[in-house]
XYZ file of C-alpha atoms in Angstrom:
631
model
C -11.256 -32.680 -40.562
C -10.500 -35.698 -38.376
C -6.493 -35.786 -39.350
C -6.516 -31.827 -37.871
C -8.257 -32.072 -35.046
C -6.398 -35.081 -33.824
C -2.779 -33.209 -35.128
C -4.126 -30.042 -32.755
C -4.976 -31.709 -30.038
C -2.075 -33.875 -29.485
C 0.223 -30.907 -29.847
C -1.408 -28.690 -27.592
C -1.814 -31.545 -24.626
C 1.605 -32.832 -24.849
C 3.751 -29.965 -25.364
C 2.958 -29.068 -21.329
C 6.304 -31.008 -20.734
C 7.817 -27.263 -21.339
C 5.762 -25.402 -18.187
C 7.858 -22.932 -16.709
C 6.597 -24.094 -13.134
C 8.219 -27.624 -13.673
C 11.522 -26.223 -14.918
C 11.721 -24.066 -11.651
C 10.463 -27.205 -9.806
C 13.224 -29.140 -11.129
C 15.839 -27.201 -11.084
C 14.874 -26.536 -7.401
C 15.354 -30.036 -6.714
C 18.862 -30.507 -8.683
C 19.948 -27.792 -5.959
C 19.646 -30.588 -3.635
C 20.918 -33.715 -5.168
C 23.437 -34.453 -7.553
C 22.660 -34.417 -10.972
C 22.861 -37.852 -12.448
C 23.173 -37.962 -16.064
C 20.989 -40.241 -18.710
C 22.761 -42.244 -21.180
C 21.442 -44.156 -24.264
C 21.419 -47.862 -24.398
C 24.201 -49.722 -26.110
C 22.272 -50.432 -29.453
C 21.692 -47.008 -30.027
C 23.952 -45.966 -33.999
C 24.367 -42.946 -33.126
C 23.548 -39.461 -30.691
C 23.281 -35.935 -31.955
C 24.311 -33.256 -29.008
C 26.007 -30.795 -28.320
C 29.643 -31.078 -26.357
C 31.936 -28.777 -24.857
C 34.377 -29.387 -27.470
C 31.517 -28.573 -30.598
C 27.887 -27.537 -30.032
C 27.193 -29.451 -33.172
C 28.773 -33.174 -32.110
C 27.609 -36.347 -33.371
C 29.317 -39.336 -31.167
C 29.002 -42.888 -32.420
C 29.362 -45.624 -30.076
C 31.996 -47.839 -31.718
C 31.584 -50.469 -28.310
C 29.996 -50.266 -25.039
C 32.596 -48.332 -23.370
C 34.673 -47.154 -26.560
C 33.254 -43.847 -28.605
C 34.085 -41.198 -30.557
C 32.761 -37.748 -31.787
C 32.548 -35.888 -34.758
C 32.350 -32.256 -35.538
C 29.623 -31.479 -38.216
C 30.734 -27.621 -37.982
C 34.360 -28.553 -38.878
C 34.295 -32.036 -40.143
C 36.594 -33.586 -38.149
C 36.842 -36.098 -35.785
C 37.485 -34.391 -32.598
C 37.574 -36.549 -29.466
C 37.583 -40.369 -28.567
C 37.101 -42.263 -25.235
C 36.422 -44.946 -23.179
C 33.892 -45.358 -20.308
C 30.351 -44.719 -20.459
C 28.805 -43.140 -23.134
C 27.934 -39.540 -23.770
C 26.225 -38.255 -20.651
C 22.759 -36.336 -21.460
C 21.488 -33.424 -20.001
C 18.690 -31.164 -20.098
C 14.543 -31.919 -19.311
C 14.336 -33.620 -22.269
C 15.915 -36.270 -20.497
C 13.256 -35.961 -17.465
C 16.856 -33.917 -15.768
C 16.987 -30.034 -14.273
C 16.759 -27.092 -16.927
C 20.643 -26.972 -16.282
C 23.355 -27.925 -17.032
C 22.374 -28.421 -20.490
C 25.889 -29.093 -22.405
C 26.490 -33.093 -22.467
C 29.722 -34.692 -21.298
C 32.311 -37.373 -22.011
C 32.984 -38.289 -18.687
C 35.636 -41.474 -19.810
C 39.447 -41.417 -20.051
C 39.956 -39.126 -23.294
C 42.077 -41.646 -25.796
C 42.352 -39.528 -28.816
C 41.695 -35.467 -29.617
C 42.280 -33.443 -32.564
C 42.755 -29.923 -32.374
C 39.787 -27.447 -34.031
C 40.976 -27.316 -37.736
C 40.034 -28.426 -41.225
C 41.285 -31.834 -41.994
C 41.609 -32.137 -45.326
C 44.871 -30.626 -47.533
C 44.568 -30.690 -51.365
C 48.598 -30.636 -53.662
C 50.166 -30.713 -50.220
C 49.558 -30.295 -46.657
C 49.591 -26.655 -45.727
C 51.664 -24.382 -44.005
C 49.048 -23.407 -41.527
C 46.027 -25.302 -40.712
C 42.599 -23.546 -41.108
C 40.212 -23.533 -38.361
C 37.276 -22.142 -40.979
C 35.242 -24.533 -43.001
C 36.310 -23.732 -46.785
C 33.755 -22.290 -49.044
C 32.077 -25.275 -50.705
C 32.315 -27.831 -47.773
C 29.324 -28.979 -45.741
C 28.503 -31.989 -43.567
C 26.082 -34.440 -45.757
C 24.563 -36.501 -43.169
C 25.174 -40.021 -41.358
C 23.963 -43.336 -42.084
C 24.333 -46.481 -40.322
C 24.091 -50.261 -41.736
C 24.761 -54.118 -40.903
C 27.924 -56.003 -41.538
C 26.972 -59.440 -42.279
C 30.266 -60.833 -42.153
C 32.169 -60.268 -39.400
C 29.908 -58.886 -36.632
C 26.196 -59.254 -38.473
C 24.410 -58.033 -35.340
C 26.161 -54.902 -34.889
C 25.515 -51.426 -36.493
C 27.902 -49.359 -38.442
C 27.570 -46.019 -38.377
C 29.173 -43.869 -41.694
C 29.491 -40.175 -41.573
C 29.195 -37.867 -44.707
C 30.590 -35.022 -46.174
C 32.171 -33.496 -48.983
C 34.940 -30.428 -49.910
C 35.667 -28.771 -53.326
C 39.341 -28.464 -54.623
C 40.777 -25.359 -55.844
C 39.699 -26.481 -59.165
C 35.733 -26.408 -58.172
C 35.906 -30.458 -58.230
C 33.288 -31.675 -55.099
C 34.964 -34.548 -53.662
C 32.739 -36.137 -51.457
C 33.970 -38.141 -48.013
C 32.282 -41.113 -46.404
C 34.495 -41.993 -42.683
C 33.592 -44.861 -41.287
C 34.903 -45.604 -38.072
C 34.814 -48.947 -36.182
C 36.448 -50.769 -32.658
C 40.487 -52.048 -33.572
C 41.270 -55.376 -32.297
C 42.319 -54.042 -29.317
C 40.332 -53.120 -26.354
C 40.962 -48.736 -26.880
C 41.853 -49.317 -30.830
C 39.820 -47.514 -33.134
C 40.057 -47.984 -37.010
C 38.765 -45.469 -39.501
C 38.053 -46.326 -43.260
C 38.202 -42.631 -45.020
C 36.929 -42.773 -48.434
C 36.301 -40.876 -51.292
C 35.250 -40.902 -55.109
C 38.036 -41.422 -57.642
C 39.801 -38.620 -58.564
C 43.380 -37.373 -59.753
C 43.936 -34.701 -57.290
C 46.254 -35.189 -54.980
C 44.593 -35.209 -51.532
C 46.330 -34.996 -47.972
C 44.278 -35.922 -44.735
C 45.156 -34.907 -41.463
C 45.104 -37.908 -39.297
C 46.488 -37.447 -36.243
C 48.208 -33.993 -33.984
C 50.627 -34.879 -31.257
C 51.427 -31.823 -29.175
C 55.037 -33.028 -29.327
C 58.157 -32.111 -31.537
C 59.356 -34.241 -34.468
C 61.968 -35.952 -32.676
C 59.747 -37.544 -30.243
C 57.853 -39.529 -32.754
C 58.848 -42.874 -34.414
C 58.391 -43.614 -37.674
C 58.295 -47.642 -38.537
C 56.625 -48.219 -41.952
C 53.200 -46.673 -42.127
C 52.950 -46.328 -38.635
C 54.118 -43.243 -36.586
C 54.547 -44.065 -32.289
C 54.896 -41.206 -29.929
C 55.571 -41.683 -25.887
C 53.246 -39.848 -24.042
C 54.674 -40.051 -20.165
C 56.001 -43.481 -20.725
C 52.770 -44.627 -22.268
C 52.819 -45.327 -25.903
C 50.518 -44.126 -28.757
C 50.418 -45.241 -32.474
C 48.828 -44.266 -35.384
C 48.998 -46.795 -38.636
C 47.983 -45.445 -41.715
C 47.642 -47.897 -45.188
C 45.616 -48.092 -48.589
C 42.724 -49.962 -48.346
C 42.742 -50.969 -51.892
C 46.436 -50.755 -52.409
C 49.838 -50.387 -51.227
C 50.810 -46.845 -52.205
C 49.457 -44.154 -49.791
C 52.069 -42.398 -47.927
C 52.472 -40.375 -44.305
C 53.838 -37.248 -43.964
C 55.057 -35.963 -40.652
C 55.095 -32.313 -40.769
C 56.242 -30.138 -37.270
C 54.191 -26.767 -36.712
C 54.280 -23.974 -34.146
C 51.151 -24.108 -34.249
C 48.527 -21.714 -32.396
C 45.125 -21.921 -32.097
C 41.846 -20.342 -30.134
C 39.563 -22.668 -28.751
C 36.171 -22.668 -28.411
C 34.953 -24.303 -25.224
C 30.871 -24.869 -24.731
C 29.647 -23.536 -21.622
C 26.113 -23.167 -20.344
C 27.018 -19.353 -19.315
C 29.161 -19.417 -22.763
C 25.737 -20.112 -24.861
C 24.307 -16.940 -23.081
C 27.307 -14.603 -23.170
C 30.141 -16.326 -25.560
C 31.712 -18.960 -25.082
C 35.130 -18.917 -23.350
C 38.062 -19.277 -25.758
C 41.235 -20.936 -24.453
C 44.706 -20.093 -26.429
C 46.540 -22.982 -27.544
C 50.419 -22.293 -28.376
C 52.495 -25.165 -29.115
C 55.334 -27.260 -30.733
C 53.263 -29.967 -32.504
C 53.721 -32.857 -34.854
C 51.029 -33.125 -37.696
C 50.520 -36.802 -39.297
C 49.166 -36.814 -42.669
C 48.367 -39.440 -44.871
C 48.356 -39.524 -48.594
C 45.305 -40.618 -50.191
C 46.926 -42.999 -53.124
C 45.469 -43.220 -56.194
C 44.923 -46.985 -56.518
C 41.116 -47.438 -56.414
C 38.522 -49.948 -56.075
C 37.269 -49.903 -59.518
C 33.991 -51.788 -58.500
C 33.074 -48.544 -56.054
C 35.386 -46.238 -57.911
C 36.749 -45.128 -54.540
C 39.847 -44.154 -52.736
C 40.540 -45.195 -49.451
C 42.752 -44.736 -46.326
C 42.406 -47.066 -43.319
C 43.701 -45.660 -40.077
C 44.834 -47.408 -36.677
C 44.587 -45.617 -33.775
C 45.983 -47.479 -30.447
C 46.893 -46.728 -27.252
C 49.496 -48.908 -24.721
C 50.388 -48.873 -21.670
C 54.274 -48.350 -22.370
C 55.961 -47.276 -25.040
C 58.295 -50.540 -25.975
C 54.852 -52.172 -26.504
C 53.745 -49.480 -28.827
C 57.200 -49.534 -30.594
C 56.966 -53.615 -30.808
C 53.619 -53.687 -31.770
C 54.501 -51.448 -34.751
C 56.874 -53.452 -36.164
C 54.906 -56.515 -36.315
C 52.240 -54.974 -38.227
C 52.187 -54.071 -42.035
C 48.750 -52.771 -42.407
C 45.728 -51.441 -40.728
C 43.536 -54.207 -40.177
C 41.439 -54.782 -43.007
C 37.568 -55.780 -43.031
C 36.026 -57.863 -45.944
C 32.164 -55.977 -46.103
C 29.581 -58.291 -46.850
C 26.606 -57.704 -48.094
C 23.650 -56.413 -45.470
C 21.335 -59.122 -44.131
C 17.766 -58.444 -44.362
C 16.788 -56.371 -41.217
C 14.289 -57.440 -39.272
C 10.920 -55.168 -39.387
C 10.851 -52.503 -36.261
C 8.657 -53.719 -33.323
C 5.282 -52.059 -33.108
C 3.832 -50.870 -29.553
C 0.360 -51.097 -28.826
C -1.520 -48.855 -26.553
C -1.022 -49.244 -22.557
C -4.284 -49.182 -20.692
C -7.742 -46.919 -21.124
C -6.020 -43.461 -21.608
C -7.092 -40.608 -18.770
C -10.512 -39.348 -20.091
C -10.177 -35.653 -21.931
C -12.121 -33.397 -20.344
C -11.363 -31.053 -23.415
C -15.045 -31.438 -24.827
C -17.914 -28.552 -25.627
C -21.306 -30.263 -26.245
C -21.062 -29.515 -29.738
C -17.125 -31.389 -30.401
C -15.826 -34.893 -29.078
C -12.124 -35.370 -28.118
C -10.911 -38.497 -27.866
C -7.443 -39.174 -25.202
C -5.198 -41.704 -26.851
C -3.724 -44.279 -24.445
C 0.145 -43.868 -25.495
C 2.530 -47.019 -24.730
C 4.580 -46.751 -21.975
C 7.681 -47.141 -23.262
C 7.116 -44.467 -25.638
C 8.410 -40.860 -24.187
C 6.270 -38.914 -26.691
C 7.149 -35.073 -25.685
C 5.851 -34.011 -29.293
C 7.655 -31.498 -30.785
C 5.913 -31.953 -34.393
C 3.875 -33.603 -36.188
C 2.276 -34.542 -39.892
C 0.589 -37.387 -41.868
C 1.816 -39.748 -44.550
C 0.537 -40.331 -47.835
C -0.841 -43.560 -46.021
C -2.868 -41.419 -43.225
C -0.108 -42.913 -40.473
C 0.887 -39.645 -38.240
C 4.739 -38.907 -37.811
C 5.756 -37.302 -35.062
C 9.014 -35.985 -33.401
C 9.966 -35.759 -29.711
C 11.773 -33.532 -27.718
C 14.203 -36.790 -26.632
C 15.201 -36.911 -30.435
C 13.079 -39.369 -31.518
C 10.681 -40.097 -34.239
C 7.470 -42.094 -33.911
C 4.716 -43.420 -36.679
C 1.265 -43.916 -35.145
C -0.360 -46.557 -37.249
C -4.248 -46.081 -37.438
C -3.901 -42.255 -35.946
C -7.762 -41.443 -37.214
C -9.068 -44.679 -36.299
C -10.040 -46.052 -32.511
C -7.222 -44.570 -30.198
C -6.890 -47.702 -28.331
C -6.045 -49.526 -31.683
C -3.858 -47.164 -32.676
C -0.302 -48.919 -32.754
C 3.013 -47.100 -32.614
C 6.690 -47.612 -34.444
C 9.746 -46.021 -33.448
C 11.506 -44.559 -37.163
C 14.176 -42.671 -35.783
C 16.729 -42.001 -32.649
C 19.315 -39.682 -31.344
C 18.640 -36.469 -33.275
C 19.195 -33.441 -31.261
C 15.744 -32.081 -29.612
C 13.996 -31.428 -33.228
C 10.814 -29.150 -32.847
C 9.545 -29.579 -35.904
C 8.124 -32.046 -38.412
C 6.941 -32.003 -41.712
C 6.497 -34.512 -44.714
C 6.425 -33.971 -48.367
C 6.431 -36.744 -51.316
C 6.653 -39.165 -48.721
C 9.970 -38.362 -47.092
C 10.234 -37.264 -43.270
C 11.977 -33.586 -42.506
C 12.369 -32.558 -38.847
C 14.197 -29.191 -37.791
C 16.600 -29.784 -35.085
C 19.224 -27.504 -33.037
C 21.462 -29.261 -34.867
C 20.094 -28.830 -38.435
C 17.700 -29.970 -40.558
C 17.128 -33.338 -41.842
C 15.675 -35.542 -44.740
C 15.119 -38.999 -42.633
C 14.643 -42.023 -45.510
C 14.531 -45.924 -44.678
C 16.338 -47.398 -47.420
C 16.102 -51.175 -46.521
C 12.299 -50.973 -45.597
C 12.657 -52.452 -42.498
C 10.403 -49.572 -40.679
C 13.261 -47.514 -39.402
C 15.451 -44.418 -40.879
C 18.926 -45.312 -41.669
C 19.885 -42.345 -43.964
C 19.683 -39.193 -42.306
C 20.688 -36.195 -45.018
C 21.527 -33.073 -43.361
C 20.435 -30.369 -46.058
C 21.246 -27.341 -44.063
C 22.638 -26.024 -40.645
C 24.410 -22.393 -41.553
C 22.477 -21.020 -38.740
C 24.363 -20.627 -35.369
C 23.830 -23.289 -32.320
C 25.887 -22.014 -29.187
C 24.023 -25.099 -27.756
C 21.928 -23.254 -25.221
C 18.858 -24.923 -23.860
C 17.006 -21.907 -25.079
C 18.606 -22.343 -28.492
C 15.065 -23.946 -30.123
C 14.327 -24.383 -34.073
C 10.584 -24.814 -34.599
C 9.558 -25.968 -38.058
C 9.508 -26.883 -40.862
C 6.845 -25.785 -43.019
C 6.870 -25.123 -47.060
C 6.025 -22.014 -48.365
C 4.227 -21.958 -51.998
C 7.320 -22.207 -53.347
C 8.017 -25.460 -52.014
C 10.912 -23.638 -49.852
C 11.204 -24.802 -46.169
C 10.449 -22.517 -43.705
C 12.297 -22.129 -39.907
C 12.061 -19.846 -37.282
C 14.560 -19.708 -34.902
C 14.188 -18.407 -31.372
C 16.148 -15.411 -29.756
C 15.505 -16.581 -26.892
C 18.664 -15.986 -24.640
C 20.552 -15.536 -28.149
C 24.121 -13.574 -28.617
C 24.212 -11.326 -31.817
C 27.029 -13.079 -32.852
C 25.331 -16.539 -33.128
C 23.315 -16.178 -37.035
C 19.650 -16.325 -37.614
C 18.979 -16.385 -33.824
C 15.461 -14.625 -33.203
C 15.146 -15.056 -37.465
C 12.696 -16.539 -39.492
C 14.702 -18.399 -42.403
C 14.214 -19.656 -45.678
C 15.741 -22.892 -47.284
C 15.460 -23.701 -50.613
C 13.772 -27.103 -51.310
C 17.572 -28.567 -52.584
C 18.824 -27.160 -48.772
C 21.699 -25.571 -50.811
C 20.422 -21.718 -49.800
C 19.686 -19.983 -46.822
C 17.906 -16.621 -46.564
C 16.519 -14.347 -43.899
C 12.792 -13.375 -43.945
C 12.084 -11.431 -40.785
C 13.551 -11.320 -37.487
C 12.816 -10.294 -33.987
C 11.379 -13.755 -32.378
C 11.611 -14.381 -28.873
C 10.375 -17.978 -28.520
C 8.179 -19.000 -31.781
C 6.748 -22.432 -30.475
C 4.388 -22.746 -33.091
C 4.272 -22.248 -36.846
C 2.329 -22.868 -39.980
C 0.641 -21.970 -42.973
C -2.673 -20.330 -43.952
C -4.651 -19.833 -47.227
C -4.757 -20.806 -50.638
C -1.355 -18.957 -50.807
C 0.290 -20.427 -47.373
C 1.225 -17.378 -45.895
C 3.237 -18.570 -42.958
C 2.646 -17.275 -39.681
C 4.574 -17.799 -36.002
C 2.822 -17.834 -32.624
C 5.091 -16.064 -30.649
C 5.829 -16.721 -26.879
C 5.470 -13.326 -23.991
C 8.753 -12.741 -21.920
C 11.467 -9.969 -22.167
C 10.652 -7.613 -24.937
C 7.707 -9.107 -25.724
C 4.277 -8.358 -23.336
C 1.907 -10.770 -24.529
C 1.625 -13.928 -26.857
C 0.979 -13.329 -30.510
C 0.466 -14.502 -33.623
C 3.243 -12.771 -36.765
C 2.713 -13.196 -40.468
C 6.244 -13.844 -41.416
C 6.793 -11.222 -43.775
C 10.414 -9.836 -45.410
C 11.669 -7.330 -43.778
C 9.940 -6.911 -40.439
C 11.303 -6.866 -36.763
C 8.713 -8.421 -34.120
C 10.329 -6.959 -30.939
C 12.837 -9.141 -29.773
C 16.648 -8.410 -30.128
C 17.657 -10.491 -32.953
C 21.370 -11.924 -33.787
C 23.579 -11.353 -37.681
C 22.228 -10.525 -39.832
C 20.689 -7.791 -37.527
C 23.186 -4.930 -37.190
C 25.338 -5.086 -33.952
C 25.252 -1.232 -32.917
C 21.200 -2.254 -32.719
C 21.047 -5.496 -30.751
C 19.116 -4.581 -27.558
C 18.440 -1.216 -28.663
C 15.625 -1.610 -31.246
C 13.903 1.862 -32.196
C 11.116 0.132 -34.305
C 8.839 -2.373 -33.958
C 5.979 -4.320 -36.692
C 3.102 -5.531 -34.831
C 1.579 -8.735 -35.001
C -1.528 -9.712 -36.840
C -3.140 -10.671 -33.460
C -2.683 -10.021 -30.132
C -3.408 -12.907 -27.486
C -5.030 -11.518 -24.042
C -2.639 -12.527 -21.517
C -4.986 -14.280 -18.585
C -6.183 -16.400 -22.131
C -2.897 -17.446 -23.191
C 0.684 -17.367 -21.845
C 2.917 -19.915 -24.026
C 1.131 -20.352 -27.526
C 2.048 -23.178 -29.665
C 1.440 -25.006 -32.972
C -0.933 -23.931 -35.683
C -3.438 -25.234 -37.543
C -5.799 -24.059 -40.320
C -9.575 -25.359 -40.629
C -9.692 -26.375 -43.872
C -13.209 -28.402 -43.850
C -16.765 -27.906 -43.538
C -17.426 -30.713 -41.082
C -15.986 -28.544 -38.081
C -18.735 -26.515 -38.341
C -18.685 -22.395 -39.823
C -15.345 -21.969 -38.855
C -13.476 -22.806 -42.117
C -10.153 -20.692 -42.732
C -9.753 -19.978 -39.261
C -7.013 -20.923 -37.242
C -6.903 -23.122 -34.107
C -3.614 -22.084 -31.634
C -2.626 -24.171 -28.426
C -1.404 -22.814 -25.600
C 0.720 -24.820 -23.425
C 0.911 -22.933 -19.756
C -2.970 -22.996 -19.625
C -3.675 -26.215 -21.790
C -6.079 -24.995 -24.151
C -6.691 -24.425 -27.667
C -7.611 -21.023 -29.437
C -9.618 -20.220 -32.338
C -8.537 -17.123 -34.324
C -10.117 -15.430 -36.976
C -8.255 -13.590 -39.780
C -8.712 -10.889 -41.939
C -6.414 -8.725 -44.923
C -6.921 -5.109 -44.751
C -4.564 -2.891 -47.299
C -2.257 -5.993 -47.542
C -1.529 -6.166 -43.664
C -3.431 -9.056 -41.548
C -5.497 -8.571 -38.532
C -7.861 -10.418 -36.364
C -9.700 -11.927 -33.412
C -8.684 -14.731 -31.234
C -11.541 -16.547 -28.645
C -11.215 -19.496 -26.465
C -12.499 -22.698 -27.940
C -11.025 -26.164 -25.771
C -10.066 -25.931 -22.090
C -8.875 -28.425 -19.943
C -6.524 -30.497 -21.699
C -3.979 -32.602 -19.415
């Protein structure tokens, strides 16, 4: 019973970092001062946030002040800077409650307008800005060169499309610095096939005439600055651009922090525009039976440069990949100090207070064991950490960082080994395929809910079901009906490939888990609008737990609910204010209280013990104080 009393404990002192009375305090002092952002350090692959420009952005620093972002919701590239890196914002960056959307705060290089990339016969008459049926985003991985630049990261992003046909034709873009100083280059690959398959590479919001075509490469003047775009077959010499000239007209979606509350305002975009596509040729590598395009994107400061520098060129540069050194094994942290003494103690139960490193931020979100007995666990700040010897002496304990830059996840869960965590964002299959101690594969497997990128916008979980089916709930917590599966408990099939909605009705579920030889899952629910006190809600089909929910939830009925399923337990108020993660007592060594349930409770810092019981099919119970006093 060691593993759960540790895994209770640590989630019910830690998750304090969400009080209510520091968010005020904060955002009391951000009145004052200015609001200075945090930014990750250099060597970080990748950062999952969300952007003004896509509430579901991943941006990849290609050098220290040159980085680009990609749109997981569209899959497209959509923005590329220089400067500093993506500014954070938001408590889990130790900043004010608000503002919460993260900015590119560089000189904007390169943009692309909100539409579907990809064209398949022949580029379209209209560009779509709805994902086709069949495409998803696949995930990103990141590895080293070791030929030209062995100490640098690469970063590859993942996704895939079906043809008319039903053929899947799966994507890998991998973009990289050019030679020049605000150059990017982008390798965009896929599998070998004989369909003939356009990609959109570049939009100028200019007319045909303005653009020059030398070769491969297009240049366009842009207020006597010049801007190219160089397009070429990695493995041969017969791709081919396309200009194509478009009154085009467009709504854009623009991220807000009032926007994730009450929509999102939507800018109309009416213009004369050229499009640039590129020709995927059907020369491929036969050794990776791929396709490839590589595609030069530079700026200049005038527009004879651009013009000269296209003419001396006759291909994107081209990169020779080596094969991956051996990476070295990720550093462990040991523990910093003593540890404050818990005070959380009965005289029947010892707690022990683990003595974390300092240079690990660990605002747990989740946690579970490996099949080795290390723990996992998930922070707010998007990390994921593996404490080494978690049941053993705290002060021995040692600590590994697995993972970086996902976007807040609030859950974690582990199953035949491999790492899940539920994000904003999405959720995730984290696997280290070089065994060097840290994830470099990170599979996306679903993310069809909606993500309007508010701070309030948590996904807690996951958890399997019997089935083997993951389990989410989703808070409707200052949700918008049109935003799907916010305030829902979900389903996801163990593949990822289906979502389904159980129950809806959550306000703020911070906790959730599993109970009984069948694993009935069950939500602790937080008190706030709608909802008067904590409580604890066996997630059953069909029922609504109070709070107005988003789609699937009938519009005419959001915010004016006329029923309402009660909750298996009830949680006096003065006991318990902002309940948290679950745990069932599964052993006889914590004493007669096998198949109850202990629930934290982060505004008073204590832990819960509640009893169950199933009368005619519907749960009830009891709920008593057990631990007070945690830090």
């Amino acid at each position: 019973m060691r593993r759960s009393l540790f895994y209770l404990l640590l989630t019910a002192a830690v998750v304090s970092v969400f009080s209510p009375t520091e968010v005020r305090a904060q955002a009391t002092k951000a009145k004052s001062a200015a609001v200075v952002p945090h930014y990750d350090p250099p060597d970080q692959p990748f950062r999952m946030a969300p952007m003004p420009q896509s509430t579901r952005s991943i941006v990849v620093p290609l050098a220290t002040n040159l980085h680009l972002a990609f749109d997981t919701a569209l899959l497209r590239t959509h923005t590329v800077w220089s400067g500093r890196g993506l500014a954070l914002l938001g408590p889990q960056y130790g900043l004010p409650k608000s503002p919460f959307i993260s900015t590119n705060d560089g000189t904007v290089l390169w943009t692309m307008p909100p539409v579907f990339p990809w064209a398949v016969g022949q580029p379209p008459e209209k560009l779509s800005q709805k994902l086709p049926v069949g495409a998803a985003f696949d995930g990103v991985s990141f590895f080293s060169n070791g030929v030209e630049r062995p100490s640098e990261l690469f970063v590859d992003l993942r996704y895939h499309f079906n043809t008319p046909a039903g053929k899947r034709i799966e994507v890998i873009e991998h973009p990289a610095q050019a030679t020049a100083e605000n150059g990017i280059w982008r390798e965009v690959s896929i599998q070998q096939c004989d369909d003939e398959l356009w990609f959109l590479a570049h939009v100028e919001g200019t007319p045909r005439n303005k653009a020059i075509v030398i070769g491969s490469a297009v240049v366009f003047e842009r207020s006597g600055a010049g801007f190219m775009i160089h397009v070429g077959d990695v493995f041969g010499d017969d791709s081919q651009i396309r200009l194509a000239e478009q009154n085009a007209d467009y709504l854009v979606s623009i991220a807000t922090e009032v926007g994730a509350e009450k929509g999102h305002p939507v800018e109309h975009l009416a213009r004369l525009e050229t499009q640039v596509w590129a020709k995927m040729s059907k020369v491929a590598d036969r050794a990776r039976k791929r396709r490839a395009i590589a595609i030069h994107l530079e700026s200049f400061r005038t527009h004879a440069e651009a013009v000269a520098y296209a003419r001396a060129i006759e291909r994107p540069p081209k990169w020779t990949w080596g094969s991956a050194p051996e990476q070295p094994p990720a550093p462990k942290l040991g523990s910093s100090g003593s540890g404050r003494p818990s005070s959380a103690s009965t005289p029947h139960f010892r707690s022990e207070a683990f003595p974390l490193p300092k240079e690990a931020n660990l605002l747990v979100g989740g946690m579970d064991f490996l099949p080795n007995g290390d723990l996992a666990i998930c922070t707010w700040a998007g990390e994921v950490w593996i404490v080494e010897g978690a049941t053993g002496s705290p002060a021995a304990a040692k600590y590994r960082r697995f993972a970086r830059g996902l976007a807040e996840p609030m859950g974690l869960a582990v199953r035949d080994g491999k790492i899940y965590v539920g994000t904003k964002q999405a959720l995730y299959r984290l696997t280290d395929t070089d065994s060097n101690g840290e994830a470099d594969l990170f599979e996306c497997l679903n993310q069809s809910w909606g993500y309007t990128g508010s701070y309030n916008a948590f996904v807690y979980g996951p958890v399997f079901d019997k089935a083997g089916n993951f389990i989410l709930a989703n808070a409707g917590h200052s949700g918008r009906w049109d935003a799907p599966y916010m305030g829902w408990g979900i389903r996801i099939s163990p593949d990822g490939a289906k979502l389904d909605a159980i129950c809806s009705g959550f306000r703020e579920p911070n906790g959730i888990g599993t109970f009984g030889p069948d694993r009935d899952v069950f939500v602790s629910e937080n008190q706030g609008q709608w909802i008067a006190a904590c409580k604890l809600n066996h997630v059953t089909p069909g029922k609504f737990y109070g709070h107005p929910s988003a789609w699937p939830a009938p519009q005419e009925e959001y915010g004016k609910h006329t029923r309402f399923d009660p909750p298996a337990v009830w949680f006096p108020y003065k006991l318990a204010r902002s309940t948290t993660g679950i745990v069932e007592i599964t052993d006889d060594r914590f004493g007669p209280f096998k198949g109850q349930l202990m629930v934290g409770d982060f505004q008073n810092a204590i832990v819960t013990r509640v009893q169950l019981e199933k009368v005619n099919g519907e749960y009830q119970g009891a709920v008593w104080p057990f631990l007070k006093q945690f830090q």
